[in-house]
């Protein structure tokens, strides 16, 4: 469901917003989606995903968040909290 909504918003953004704003929105939505899987660890789901072996891999591969954006979010412990993902969603 989440990935479907991201796809819906991405399609609208790419056709309705300036390209820079659309690209940033899509990057942030995709980063939030990936961070959400890592955040499952914080609610006792024993998620196999971690920041180092999941989020960082896809962030680097797809250039989702810049170094500056990662620094802004660094006060959140993604492996033990969903707040990283929640803040990213507010950026969207």
GROMACS .gro file of C-alpha atoms in nm:
model
   92
    1UNK     CA    1   0.000   0.000   0.000
    2UNK     CA    2   0.278   0.244   0.089
    3UNK     CA    3   0.469   0.185  -0.233
    4UNK     CA    4   0.146   0.233  -0.431
    5UNK     CA    5   0.084   0.571  -0.271
    6UNK     CA    6   0.444   0.672  -0.336
    7UNK     CA    7   0.396   0.580  -0.700
    8UNK     CA    8   0.072   0.783  -0.714
    9UNK     CA    9   0.238   1.090  -0.562
   10UNK     CA   10   0.546   1.049  -0.781
   11UNK     CA   11   0.332   1.049  -1.093
   12UNK     CA   12   0.145   1.360  -0.985
   13UNK     CA   13   0.461   1.536  -0.871
   14UNK     CA   14   0.644   1.474  -1.198
   15UNK     CA   15   0.356   1.621  -1.399
   16UNK     CA   16   0.251   1.907  -1.170
   17UNK     CA   17   0.562   2.038  -0.992
   18UNK     CA   18   0.886   2.193  -1.112
   19UNK     CA   19   1.134   1.912  -1.183
   20UNK     CA   20   1.364   1.996  -0.889
   21UNK     CA   21   1.076   1.991  -0.640
   22UNK     CA   22   0.934   1.672  -0.789
   23UNK     CA   23   1.270   1.495  -0.776
   24UNK     CA   24   1.324   1.597  -0.414
   25UNK     CA   25   0.976   1.482  -0.313
   26UNK     CA   26   1.024   1.143  -0.477
   27UNK     CA   27   1.369   1.100  -0.319
   28UNK     CA   28   1.231   1.178   0.025
   29UNK     CA   29   0.929   0.950  -0.014
   30UNK     CA   30   1.149   0.661  -0.125
   31UNK     CA   31   1.394   0.722   0.159
   32UNK     CA   32   1.105   0.728   0.408
   33UNK     CA   33   0.972   0.401   0.269
   34UNK     CA   34   1.309   0.229   0.310
   35UNK     CA   35   1.364   0.382   0.656
   36UNK     CA   36   1.024   0.246   0.759
   37UNK     CA   37   1.148  -0.110   0.716
   38UNK     CA   38   1.447  -0.038   0.939
   39UNK     CA   39   1.217   0.123   1.195
   40UNK     CA   40   1.026  -0.204   1.234
   41UNK     CA   41   1.305  -0.314   1.468
   42UNK     CA   42   1.183  -0.058   1.722
   43UNK     CA   43   0.841  -0.221   1.761
   44UNK     CA   44   0.970  -0.571   1.825
   45UNK     CA   45   0.925  -0.705   1.475
   46UNK     CA   46   1.279  -0.849   1.465
   47UNK     CA   47   1.328  -0.694   1.125
   48UNK     CA   48   1.631  -0.821   0.934
   49UNK     CA   49   1.679  -0.469   0.800
   50UNK     CA   50   1.928  -0.231   0.956
   51UNK     CA   51   2.055   0.113   0.869
   52UNK     CA   52   2.398  -0.020   0.774
   53UNK     CA   53   2.297  -0.321   0.564
   54UNK     CA   54   1.971  -0.196   0.412
   55UNK     CA   55   1.911   0.178   0.426
   56UNK     CA   56   2.269   0.286   0.360
   57UNK     CA   57   2.294   0.044   0.065
   58UNK     CA   58   1.982   0.178  -0.110
   59UNK     CA   59   2.053   0.537  -0.014
   60UNK     CA   60   2.394   0.515  -0.182
   61UNK     CA   61   2.268   0.317  -0.481
   62UNK     CA   62   1.979   0.555  -0.557
   63UNK     CA   63   2.118   0.879  -0.408
   64UNK     CA   64   1.804   0.934  -0.202
   65UNK     CA   65   1.936   1.163   0.072
   66UNK     CA   66   2.228   1.399   0.049
   67UNK     CA   67   2.501   1.410   0.312
   68UNK     CA   68   2.347   1.731   0.443
   69UNK     CA   69   2.003   1.573   0.471
   70UNK     CA   70   2.152   1.271   0.651
   71UNK     CA   71   2.324   1.509   0.892
   72UNK     CA   72   1.991   1.683   0.964
   73UNK     CA   73   1.839   1.345   1.052
   74UNK     CA   74   2.141   1.206   1.239
   75UNK     CA   75   1.989   1.273   1.581
   76UNK     CA   76   1.746   0.984   1.515
   77UNK     CA   77   1.859   0.627   1.577
   78UNK     CA   78   1.700   0.460   1.277
   79UNK     CA   79   1.773   0.109   1.409
   80UNK     CA   80   1.576   0.170   1.729
   81UNK     CA   81   1.310   0.423   1.637
   82UNK     CA   82   1.063   0.511   1.366
   83UNK     CA   83   1.129   0.883   1.411
   84UNK     CA   84   1.377   0.900   1.121
   85UNK     CA   85   1.103   0.784   0.886
   86UNK     CA   86   0.841   1.007   1.047
   87UNK     CA   87   1.054   1.318   1.010
   88UNK     CA   88   1.121   1.233   0.645
   89UNK     CA   89   0.746   1.204   0.586
   90UNK     CA   90   0.698   1.553   0.732
   91UNK     CA   91   0.954   1.681   0.482
   92UNK     CA   92   0.735   1.546   0.205
   0.00000   0.00000   0.00000
